[in-house]
Amino acid sequence: MPADLDLAIRGGTVVTASDTVRCDVGIRNGRVVTLAESVTGAAREIEADGLFVMPGGIDAHCHLAQPTYGGVACADDFETGTRSALAGGTTTVLSFATQVTGEPLRETVTAYRASAQGKAMIDYGIHLIVTDASPQVLGQDLPSLIRNGYTSFKLFMTYDGYHIEDKGILDVLQVANEEGALVMVHAENHDCIAWLSQKLLAQGDTKPHHHAASRPMVVEREATHRAISLAEIAGAPVFIVHVSGREAVEQIAWAQNRGLPVYGETCPQYLFLGADDMERPDFEGAKFMCSPPPRDRANPDTLWRALKHGTLQVFSSDHSPSRFEGPDGKKAHGTEAPFTKIANGVPGLETRMPLMFSEGVSKGRISANEFVALTATNPARMYGLGPAKGTIAVGSDADIVLWDPDRKTTLSNDMLHHNVDFTPYEGMELTGWPVTTLSRGDVVWNDGEVLAQPGRGRFLARSTPEPILRYRQTNAANAA
Ligand code: MN
Ligand code: MN
């Protein structure tokens, strides 16, 4: 008689965003079909004694196969990026299709979808980056793309060639809310950065660490407040990406206290790096440059509280893979290049989950359940992926990671699977490690070995984000 189940995970402790339970997990056709005290008779068993059985991570903000910008290449494509993700306990990634100004959005998406074809090792979704809020984009492209499962867009308030004026932001927010998508905003004031940068360069302050001085917290605070106000005016929820520190957190908390549907994420670079890292000699500081930049060393305390108390709901990597060496990396314009010419971005797809597990769960800053919420369940709800992704429940996809909570590891770039030649977290001592990763029931990572084939990952058409549904309910209740 053929076995009823393909796989059973036995003897582990299942952790979801809400509960911690000793039970077995039965898997059939890539989905969880049984949670029980004892699951026997499966075709294959995985012994999970002493391990946490957790939902696979969802990295809702990472950059794979992005266009070259300023002579600097995106080092990771969908193959190396997803390989790196699964080795770090992540089973779903959301990357970005970037509209070049004037290009029809549908063409942007078609070309970007092709770049994942035959490469992705785990499931992936795609956010749209809107740079041109033309009547065609607003009236036709966005509504039809939302119906095809692209239910989130990112807007930039800074960067030449990408940033969009306030009026365009209002237009996109309105269409998103009406049609069922969530708007993510990169909140930094473009003109303030340009003004401050010019001043710094004129006085000879050109080093990597002057990058931090060109975009201090007030630049982010002002833009965060403006994004919140624009969302209030347009009547739409808004999600603030890569919140770097206390001043932006204050704005988000202020909005939430007023009952506004404002959400946000932070990233490893703001918890585990500091502005002083950019002062390292011999151009090493460039390894730590990203936007917004890492802040002062007291700043992470505020972010931990914001994560713990739900002011920020999501923990993403903002993996932006530029190599350090080579003609198309951070040294593209030489080691004397002014900070305005050095590529922004730090890698972090593979280290996101282990860093948060070690610094958060192992050090007692957050619970194991909060870890699951921040790294998997909340991103699934925020971006229309639940309940198939982001939890362990009967009917959900068997995207599962087994964590050894006691395993000690010293991070080094040699052990990572991305195509970047450094990690900003080199030498950090971690407690807790993802020892086995399952994607839809397939063991894709085990005992230090990648077992997945490129191309097995599927495109995820996403449903309406929960913030939109919740906002509609609130409005309906207020109208009644
Ligand atoms: Mn950004
Ligand atoms: Mn980003």
Short mmCIF file of C-alpha atoms and ligand atoms in Angstrom, two decimals:
data_model
loop_
_atom_site.label_atom_id
_atom_site.label_comp_id
_atom_site.label_asym_id
_atom_site.label_seq_id
_atom_site.Cartn_x
_atom_site.Cartn_y
_atom_site.Cartn_z
CA MET A 1 0.00 0.00 0.00
CA PRO A 2 1.47 3.39 -0.92
CA ALA A 3 2.13 5.72 1.97
CA ASP A 4 -0.53 8.31 2.58
CA LEU A 5 2.04 11.02 3.30
CA ASP A 6 5.16 11.98 1.38
CA LEU A 7 7.01 13.25 4.41
CA ALA A 8 6.71 13.59 8.18
CA ILE A 9 8.74 15.92 10.39
CA ARG A 10 8.86 14.16 13.75
CA GLY A 11 9.68 15.15 17.31
CA GLY A 12 10.24 18.87 16.79
CA THR A 13 8.75 21.98 18.35
CA VAL A 14 6.46 23.75 15.89
CA VAL A 15 6.57 27.53 16.27
CA THR A 16 4.11 29.87 14.57
CA ALA A 17 3.46 33.58 15.12
CA SER A 18 0.94 32.67 17.82
CA ASP A 19 1.87 29.28 19.30
CA THR A 20 4.68 26.95 20.32
CA VAL A 21 3.62 23.29 20.22
CA ARG A 22 5.35 19.91 20.39
CA CYS A 23 3.87 18.07 17.41
CA ASP A 24 4.62 16.20 14.20
CA VAL A 25 3.98 17.62 10.73
CA GLY A 26 2.60 15.51 7.85
CA ILE A 27 3.20 16.68 4.28
CA ARG A 28 1.55 15.58 1.03
CA ASN A 29 1.92 17.12 -2.45
CA GLY A 30 3.96 19.99 -1.08
CA ARG A 31 1.45 21.07 1.53
CA VAL A 32 0.98 20.57 5.25
CA VAL A 33 -1.94 18.15 5.67
CA THR A 34 -1.56 16.94 9.26
CA LEU A 35 -0.48 18.40 12.57
CA ALA A 36 -0.71 15.73 15.25
CA GLU A 37 0.91 14.32 18.40
CA SER A 38 2.32 11.54 16.29
CA VAL A 39 2.43 11.20 12.51
CA THR A 40 3.52 7.74 11.31
CA GLY A 41 3.66 5.81 8.06
CA ALA A 42 5.03 8.58 5.82
CA ALA A 43 7.22 7.60 2.87
CA ARG A 44 10.05 9.59 4.42
CA GLU A 45 10.76 10.98 7.87
CA ILE A 46 12.87 13.84 9.14
CA GLU A 47 13.98 13.62 12.77
CA ALA A 48 13.57 17.04 14.43
CA ASP A 49 14.31 16.26 18.10
CA GLY A 50 15.62 19.39 19.79
CA LEU A 51 14.90 21.55 16.75
CA PHE A 52 12.44 24.38 16.14
CA VAL A 53 10.13 23.74 13.18
CA MET A 54 9.36 27.19 11.82
CA PRO A 55 7.73 28.70 8.71
CA GLY A 56 10.26 29.48 6.00
CA GLY A 57 11.30 33.12 5.93
CA ILE A 58 9.75 35.62 3.54
CA ASP A 59 12.19 38.30 2.46
CA ALA A 60 9.79 40.97 1.27
CA HIS A 61 12.49 43.41 0.15
CA CYS A 62 15.47 42.17 -1.83
CA HIS A 63 17.01 43.18 -5.13
CA LEU A 64 17.82 40.46 -7.66
CA ALA A 65 18.67 40.90 -11.34
CA GLN A 66 18.21 44.67 -11.19
CA PRO A 67 19.39 46.99 -13.97
CA THR A 68 22.98 48.27 -13.81
CA TYR A 69 23.03 51.70 -12.16
CA GLY A 70 25.89 54.16 -12.57
CA GLY A 71 28.22 51.47 -13.97
CA VAL A 72 27.60 49.15 -11.02
CA ALA A 73 26.08 45.71 -11.60
CA CYS A 74 23.59 43.85 -9.43
CA ALA A 75 25.74 40.84 -8.50
CA ASP A 76 22.92 38.40 -7.78
CA ASP A 77 20.45 37.04 -10.31
CA PHE A 78 17.49 34.84 -9.40
CA GLU A 79 19.71 31.76 -9.23
CA THR A 80 22.46 32.96 -6.91
CA GLY A 81 20.00 35.09 -4.94
CA THR A 82 17.50 32.34 -4.21
CA ARG A 83 20.32 29.84 -3.54
CA SER A 84 21.62 32.22 -0.92
CA ALA A 85 18.12 32.81 0.47
CA LEU A 86 17.28 29.15 1.04
CA ALA A 87 20.62 28.47 2.72
CA GLY A 88 19.66 31.15 5.24
CA GLY A 89 16.19 29.79 5.96
CA THR A 90 14.22 31.95 3.52
CA THR A 91 11.70 30.23 1.22
CA THR A 92 10.02 33.18 -0.52
CA VAL A 93 11.56 36.34 -1.95
CA LEU A 94 9.94 39.50 -3.25
CA SER A 95 12.10 41.46 -5.68
CA PHE A 96 11.47 44.49 -7.89
CA ALA A 97 10.58 45.13 -11.52
CA THR A 98 11.85 48.66 -12.15
CA GLN A 99 10.04 50.84 -14.66
CA VAL A 100 12.44 52.91 -16.73
CA THR A 101 10.76 56.30 -17.14
CA GLY A 102 8.55 56.28 -20.21
CA GLU A 103 8.67 52.49 -20.65
CA PRO A 104 5.27 50.75 -20.67
CA LEU A 105 4.94 49.01 -17.32
CA ARG A 106 3.64 45.79 -18.87
CA GLU A 107 6.90 45.48 -20.86
CA THR A 108 8.96 46.09 -17.71
CA VAL A 109 7.15 43.21 -16.04
CA THR A 110 7.44 40.82 -18.98
CA ALA A 111 11.19 41.39 -19.24
CA TYR A 112 11.69 41.01 -15.51
CA ARG A 113 9.63 37.82 -15.32
CA ALA A 114 11.91 36.37 -18.02
CA SER A 115 14.96 37.04 -15.85
CA ALA A 116 13.62 34.68 -13.17
CA GLN A 117 12.66 31.94 -15.64
CA GLY A 118 14.74 28.78 -15.24
CA LYS A 119 16.72 30.34 -12.41
CA ALA A 120 14.68 30.75 -9.21
CA MET A 121 15.16 27.90 -6.71
CA ILE A 122 12.36 29.01 -4.39
CA ASP A 123 9.06 30.82 -4.91
CA TYR A 124 9.09 34.50 -5.70
CA GLY A 125 6.80 37.48 -6.09
CA ILE A 126 7.42 40.80 -7.77
CA HIS A 127 6.83 44.37 -6.58
CA LEU A 128 6.59 47.06 -9.23
CA ILE A 129 8.73 50.19 -9.02
CA VAL A 130 6.72 53.03 -10.55
CA THR A 131 8.83 55.95 -11.77
CA ASP A 132 6.37 57.50 -14.18
CA ALA A 133 2.78 58.01 -13.03
CA SER A 134 1.46 58.70 -16.54
CA PRO A 135 -2.25 58.43 -17.42
CA GLN A 136 -1.51 55.11 -19.19
CA VAL A 137 0.20 53.70 -16.06
CA LEU A 138 -2.48 54.94 -13.67
CA GLY A 139 -5.54 54.19 -15.77
CA GLN A 140 -4.62 50.93 -17.44
CA ASP A 141 -1.29 49.29 -16.56
CA LEU A 142 -1.57 49.33 -12.76
CA PRO A 143 -5.20 48.14 -12.55
CA SER A 144 -4.55 45.24 -14.92
CA LEU A 145 -1.23 44.28 -13.31
CA ILE A 146 -2.86 44.26 -9.87
CA ARG A 147 -5.38 41.76 -11.18
CA ASN A 148 -2.44 39.61 -12.37
CA GLY A 149 -1.02 39.38 -8.86
CA TYR A 150 1.34 42.36 -8.66
CA THR A 151 -0.31 43.81 -5.58
CA SER A 152 2.42 46.15 -4.31
CA PHE A 153 4.36 49.06 -5.78
CA LYS A 154 7.42 50.89 -4.56
CA LEU A 155 7.89 54.61 -5.02
CA PHE A 156 11.12 56.56 -4.52
CA MET A 157 11.17 60.02 -2.98
CA THR A 158 14.85 60.25 -3.94
CA TYR A 159 17.42 59.07 -6.56
CA ASP A 160 17.90 60.75 -9.92
CA GLY A 161 15.87 59.02 -12.60
CA TYR A 162 13.68 57.23 -10.08
CA HIS A 163 12.11 59.74 -7.73
CA ILE A 164 8.55 60.79 -8.20
CA GLU A 165 6.88 64.08 -7.30
CA ASP A 166 4.27 64.37 -4.55
CA LYS A 167 1.43 64.66 -7.07
CA GLY A 168 2.47 61.35 -8.67
CA ILE A 169 2.62 59.73 -5.24
CA LEU A 170 -0.94 60.89 -4.51
CA ASP A 171 -2.15 59.48 -7.85
CA VAL A 172 -0.48 56.10 -7.30
CA LEU A 173 -1.77 55.86 -3.71
CA GLN A 174 -5.33 56.46 -4.89
CA VAL A 175 -5.19 53.86 -7.68
CA ALA A 176 -3.52 51.34 -5.36
CA ASN A 177 -6.20 51.67 -2.73
CA GLU A 178 -9.07 51.52 -5.22
CA GLU A 179 -7.69 48.50 -7.07
CA GLY A 180 -6.23 46.61 -4.08
CA ALA A 181 -2.46 47.13 -3.84
CA LEU A 182 -0.11 48.38 -1.14
CA VAL A 183 2.25 51.31 -1.80
CA MET A 184 5.77 51.07 -0.36
CA VAL A 185 7.74 54.29 -0.06
CA HIS A 186 11.49 54.92 0.07
CA ALA A 187 11.29 58.02 2.26
CA GLU A 188 14.24 60.40 1.97
CA ASN A 189 14.08 64.03 0.81
CA HIS A 190 15.74 64.26 -2.62
CA ASP A 191 16.53 67.99 -2.66
CA CYS A 192 17.91 67.99 0.88
CA ILE A 193 20.33 65.16 0.01
CA ALA A 194 21.43 66.95 -3.16
CA TRP A 195 21.97 70.22 -1.25
CA LEU A 196 23.87 68.60 1.62
CA SER A 197 25.99 66.46 -0.75
CA GLN A 198 27.03 69.47 -2.80
CA LYS A 199 28.06 71.32 0.35
CA LEU A 200 30.09 68.35 1.66
CA LEU A 201 31.87 67.81 -1.66
CA ALA A 202 32.68 71.54 -1.95
CA GLN A 203 34.47 71.46 1.41
CA GLY A 204 36.39 68.30 0.50
CA ASP A 205 34.33 65.89 2.61
CA THR A 206 34.20 63.09 0.04
CA LYS A 207 34.91 59.88 1.99
CA PRO A 208 32.52 56.95 2.36
CA HIS A 209 31.50 58.06 5.86
CA HIS A 210 30.41 61.47 4.56
CA HIS A 211 27.57 59.54 2.92
CA ALA A 212 25.95 59.46 6.39
CA ALA A 213 26.28 63.23 6.75
CA SER A 214 24.61 63.75 3.36
CA ARG A 215 21.42 62.02 4.52
CA PRO A 216 20.99 62.51 8.29
CA MET A 217 17.89 61.31 10.13
CA VAL A 218 16.01 64.58 9.59
CA VAL A 219 16.08 63.92 5.82
CA GLU A 220 14.31 60.61 6.43
CA ARG A 221 12.02 62.05 9.10
CA GLU A 222 10.73 64.79 6.78
CA ALA A 223 10.06 62.38 3.92
CA THR A 224 8.44 59.82 6.22
CA HIS A 225 6.10 62.47 7.56
CA ARG A 226 5.33 63.63 4.03
CA ALA A 227 4.63 60.10 2.80
CA ILE A 228 2.25 59.59 5.73
CA SER A 229 0.51 62.90 5.00
CA LEU A 230 0.17 62.10 1.30
CA ALA A 231 -1.38 58.73 2.17
CA GLU A 232 -3.80 60.45 4.54
CA ILE A 233 -4.78 62.95 1.84
CA ALA A 234 -5.19 60.24 -0.84
CA GLY A 235 -7.06 57.98 1.59
CA ALA A 236 -4.81 54.92 1.45
CA PRO A 237 -2.59 52.72 3.62
CA VAL A 238 1.15 53.19 3.18
CA PHE A 239 4.19 51.05 3.99
CA ILE A 240 7.51 52.76 4.80
CA VAL A 241 10.47 50.63 3.68
CA HIS A 242 13.87 50.37 5.40
CA VAL A 243 13.13 52.57 8.41
CA SER A 244 16.60 53.37 9.71
CA GLY A 245 15.99 54.83 13.11
CA ARG A 246 14.30 56.70 15.86
CA GLU A 247 13.12 59.83 14.04
CA ALA A 248 11.24 57.92 11.33
CA VAL A 249 9.89 55.50 13.96
CA GLU A 250 8.49 58.49 15.88
CA GLN A 251 6.61 59.64 12.77
CA ILE A 252 5.16 56.17 12.18
CA ALA A 253 4.10 55.81 15.83
CA TRP A 254 2.55 59.29 15.68
CA ALA A 255 0.51 58.28 12.61
CA GLN A 256 -0.57 54.98 14.15
CA ASN A 257 -1.71 56.78 17.30
CA ARG A 258 -3.95 58.90 15.10
CA GLY A 259 -5.46 55.72 13.66
CA LEU A 260 -3.78 56.06 10.27
CA PRO A 261 -3.01 52.81 8.38
CA VAL A 262 0.78 53.24 8.35
CA TYR A 263 3.15 50.26 8.38
CA GLY A 264 6.89 49.78 8.17
CA GLU A 265 9.93 47.55 8.13
CA THR A 266 13.50 47.73 9.27
CA CYS A 267 16.55 45.79 8.10
CA PRO A 268 19.66 44.10 9.57
CA GLN A 269 21.96 46.99 8.62
CA TYR A 270 20.13 49.33 11.03
CA LEU A 271 20.26 46.88 13.93
CA PHE A 272 23.76 45.47 13.52
CA LEU A 273 25.82 48.16 11.76
CA GLY A 274 26.64 51.76 12.64
CA ALA A 275 27.66 54.96 10.85
CA ASP A 276 31.15 54.44 12.34
CA ASP A 277 31.55 51.31 10.16
CA MET A 278 31.78 53.66 7.17
CA GLU A 279 34.89 55.24 8.75
CA ARG A 280 36.95 52.05 8.32
CA PRO A 281 40.24 52.75 6.49
CA ASP A 282 41.34 51.76 2.97
CA PHE A 283 37.93 52.23 1.38
CA GLU A 284 36.55 49.39 3.55
CA GLY A 285 33.93 51.85 4.75
CA ALA A 286 32.26 51.57 1.33
CA LYS A 287 31.14 48.03 2.26
CA PHE A 288 28.73 49.54 4.79
CA MET A 289 27.20 52.26 2.59
CA CYS A 290 23.48 52.01 1.98
CA SER A 291 20.51 54.39 1.97
CA PRO A 292 19.29 55.36 4.44
CA PRO A 293 22.68 54.86 6.12
CA PRO A 294 23.34 52.98 9.38
CA ARG A 295 23.05 55.42 12.32
CA ASP A 296 24.60 55.99 15.76
CA ARG A 297 25.12 53.06 18.10
CA ALA A 298 22.27 53.97 20.46
CA ASN A 299 19.75 53.94 17.62
CA PRO A 300 19.08 50.16 17.44
CA ASP A 301 17.43 50.21 20.89
CA THR A 302 14.55 52.20 19.40
CA LEU A 303 14.25 49.79 16.46
CA TRP A 304 14.18 46.72 18.72
CA ARG A 305 11.34 48.32 20.72
CA ALA A 306 9.49 49.21 17.50
CA LEU A 307 9.79 45.60 16.29
CA LYS A 308 8.82 44.17 19.68
CA HIS A 309 5.77 46.41 20.07
CA GLY A 310 4.51 46.24 16.49
CA THR A 311 5.24 49.81 15.36
CA LEU A 312 7.30 48.09 12.67
CA GLN A 313 5.81 44.81 11.47
CA VAL A 314 8.35 43.44 9.02
CA PHE A 315 12.06 42.58 9.04
CA SER A 316 13.51 42.49 5.49
CA SER A 317 17.04 42.42 4.13
CA ASP A 318 16.96 45.10 1.41
CA HIS A 319 19.64 42.83 -0.11
CA SER A 320 21.39 45.11 -2.64
CA PRO A 321 24.24 43.08 -4.02
CA SER A 322 27.18 45.15 -5.28
CA ARG A 323 30.58 43.48 -5.22
CA PHE A 324 33.45 45.28 -3.47
CA GLU A 325 36.21 44.48 -6.00
CA GLY A 326 36.05 44.57 -9.79
CA PRO A 327 35.19 47.10 -12.49
CA ASP A 328 31.43 47.02 -11.85
CA GLY A 329 31.46 46.97 -8.02
CA LYS A 330 31.89 49.54 -5.25
CA LYS A 331 35.36 50.35 -6.63
CA ALA A 332 34.00 51.06 -10.13
CA HIS A 333 35.13 54.69 -9.95
CA GLY A 334 38.30 54.03 -7.94
CA THR A 335 39.02 54.12 -4.24
CA GLU A 336 39.29 57.92 -4.24
CA ALA A 337 35.80 58.35 -5.71
CA PRO A 338 33.56 60.78 -3.82
CA PHE A 339 30.78 59.15 -1.78
CA THR A 340 28.18 60.29 -4.33
CA LYS A 341 29.82 57.99 -6.93
CA ILE A 342 30.09 54.88 -4.73
CA ALA A 343 27.42 52.20 -5.13
CA ASN A 344 24.91 52.01 -2.33
CA GLY A 345 23.64 48.82 -0.81
CA VAL A 346 24.67 45.91 1.38
CA PRO A 347 24.05 42.19 0.89
CA GLY A 348 21.94 40.37 3.49
CA LEU A 349 19.56 37.80 2.00
CA GLU A 350 21.28 34.79 3.59
CA THR A 351 22.22 36.38 6.92
CA ARG A 352 18.87 38.09 7.68
CA MET A 353 17.24 35.13 9.45
CA PRO A 354 20.33 33.81 11.34
CA LEU A 355 21.18 37.34 12.57
CA MET A 356 17.63 37.94 13.82
CA PHE A 357 17.43 34.49 15.39
CA SER A 358 20.72 34.93 17.24
CA GLU A 359 20.46 38.60 18.27
CA GLY A 360 16.69 38.49 18.76
CA VAL A 361 15.61 35.04 19.99
CA SER A 362 18.85 33.65 21.47
CA LYS A 363 19.59 36.91 23.29
CA GLY A 364 16.02 37.20 24.55
CA ARG A 365 15.11 40.49 22.86
CA ILE A 366 12.11 38.91 21.13
CA SER A 367 10.26 35.62 21.48
CA ALA A 368 10.47 32.77 18.97
CA ASN A 369 6.86 33.61 18.01
CA GLU A 370 7.74 37.25 17.40
CA PHE A 371 10.66 36.09 15.25
CA VAL A 372 8.23 34.12 13.08
CA ALA A 373 5.82 37.05 12.88
CA LEU A 374 8.50 39.54 11.81
CA THR A 375 10.30 37.31 9.31
CA ALA A 376 7.43 35.31 7.79
CA THR A 377 3.83 35.75 8.93
CA ASN A 378 3.59 39.55 8.84
CA PRO A 379 5.26 39.86 5.42
CA ALA A 380 2.84 37.20 4.09
CA ARG A 381 -0.15 39.20 5.33
CA MET A 382 1.28 42.54 4.26
CA TYR A 383 1.82 41.39 0.67
CA GLY A 384 -1.08 39.02 -0.04
CA LEU A 385 0.76 35.71 0.36
CA GLY A 386 -1.11 34.21 3.31
CA PRO A 387 -2.20 31.70 4.45
CA ALA A 388 -0.34 29.54 1.88
CA LYS A 389 2.92 31.21 2.93
CA GLY A 390 4.19 32.48 6.26
CA THR A 391 2.75 29.95 8.67
CA ILE A 392 2.52 26.25 9.44
CA ALA A 393 -1.14 25.25 9.28
CA VAL A 394 -3.19 22.52 7.64
CA GLY A 395 -3.39 23.55 3.98
CA SER A 396 -0.39 25.88 3.95
CA ASP A 397 2.59 25.26 1.66
CA ALA A 398 5.25 23.09 3.31
CA ASP A 399 7.80 25.93 3.36
CA ILE A 400 9.49 24.97 6.59
CA VAL A 401 12.84 25.56 8.26
CA LEU A 402 14.37 23.46 11.02
CA TRP A 403 16.42 25.59 13.40
CA ASP A 404 19.06 24.24 15.76
CA PRO A 405 18.79 26.83 18.55
CA ASP A 406 22.14 25.86 20.10
CA ARG A 407 24.38 25.70 17.05
CA LYS A 408 27.22 28.24 17.22
CA THR A 409 28.55 29.77 14.02
CA THR A 410 31.09 32.47 13.21
CA LEU A 411 29.86 34.26 10.11
CA SER A 412 32.24 34.55 7.21
CA ASN A 413 31.65 35.30 3.57
CA ASP A 414 33.23 31.95 2.59
CA MET A 415 30.21 30.07 3.91
CA LEU A 416 27.62 32.20 2.08
CA HIS A 417 26.02 31.42 -1.28
CA HIS A 418 25.46 34.86 -2.78
CA ASN A 419 27.62 36.22 -5.60
CA VAL A 420 28.97 39.07 -3.49
CA ASP A 421 32.61 39.10 -2.34
CA PHE A 422 31.96 40.32 1.21
CA THR A 423 29.49 40.32 4.06
CA PRO A 424 29.26 43.36 6.35
CA TYR A 425 28.70 40.91 9.22
CA GLU A 426 32.06 39.12 8.85
CA GLY A 427 33.19 37.59 12.14
CA MET A 428 29.91 37.91 14.06
CA GLU A 429 29.30 35.04 16.48
CA LEU A 430 25.81 33.60 16.15
CA THR A 431 23.80 31.16 18.24
CA GLY A 432 21.11 29.28 16.32
CA TRP A 433 21.24 28.14 12.70
CA PRO A 434 18.87 26.93 9.96
CA VAL A 435 19.97 23.32 9.43
CA THR A 436 17.28 22.17 6.97
CA THR A 437 15.01 24.11 4.59
CA LEU A 438 11.94 22.74 2.81
CA SER A 439 10.24 24.49 -0.08
CA ARG A 440 6.79 23.07 -0.87
CA GLY A 441 7.87 19.82 0.79
CA ASP A 442 11.17 19.48 -1.11
CA VAL A 443 14.32 19.47 1.02
CA VAL A 444 16.29 22.26 -0.65
CA TRP A 445 18.96 22.78 2.02
CA ASN A 446 20.34 20.21 4.43
CA ASP A 447 23.51 19.92 6.46
CA GLY A 448 25.30 22.65 4.57
CA GLU A 449 24.30 21.42 1.13
CA VAL A 450 22.05 23.10 -1.47
CA LEU A 451 19.76 20.43 -2.94
CA ALA A 452 17.53 22.57 -5.17
CA GLN A 453 17.65 22.90 -8.95
CA PRO A 454 17.40 26.30 -10.64
CA GLY A 455 13.95 26.82 -12.14
CA ARG A 456 11.93 24.93 -9.52
CA GLY A 457 10.75 28.19 -7.91
CA ARG A 458 7.32 29.43 -8.95
CA PHE A 459 6.01 32.91 -9.58
CA LEU A 460 3.50 33.91 -6.91
CA ALA A 461 0.48 35.87 -8.06
CA ARG A 462 -0.46 37.69 -4.87
CA SER A 463 -3.89 38.54 -3.48
CA THR A 464 -5.05 41.80 -1.88
CA PRO A 465 -2.72 42.91 0.93
CA GLU A 466 -4.24 42.78 4.42
CA PRO A 467 -3.73 46.51 5.12
CA ILE A 468 -6.04 47.28 2.19
CA LEU A 469 -8.71 44.81 3.35
CA ARG A 470 -8.50 46.11 6.90
CA TYR A 471 -8.77 49.73 5.73
CA ARG A 472 -11.86 48.96 3.68
CA GLN A 473 -13.47 47.24 6.68
CA THR A 474 -12.70 50.24 8.90
CA ASN A 475 -14.18 52.64 6.36
CA ALA A 476 -17.29 50.48 5.92
CA ALA A 477 -17.76 50.27 9.69
CA ASN A 478 -17.37 54.06 10.04
CA ALA A 479 -19.90 54.64 7.25
CA ALA A 480 -22.48 52.26 8.83
MN MN B 1 15.20 51.94 -1.11
MN MN B 2 15.65 48.46 -1.63
#
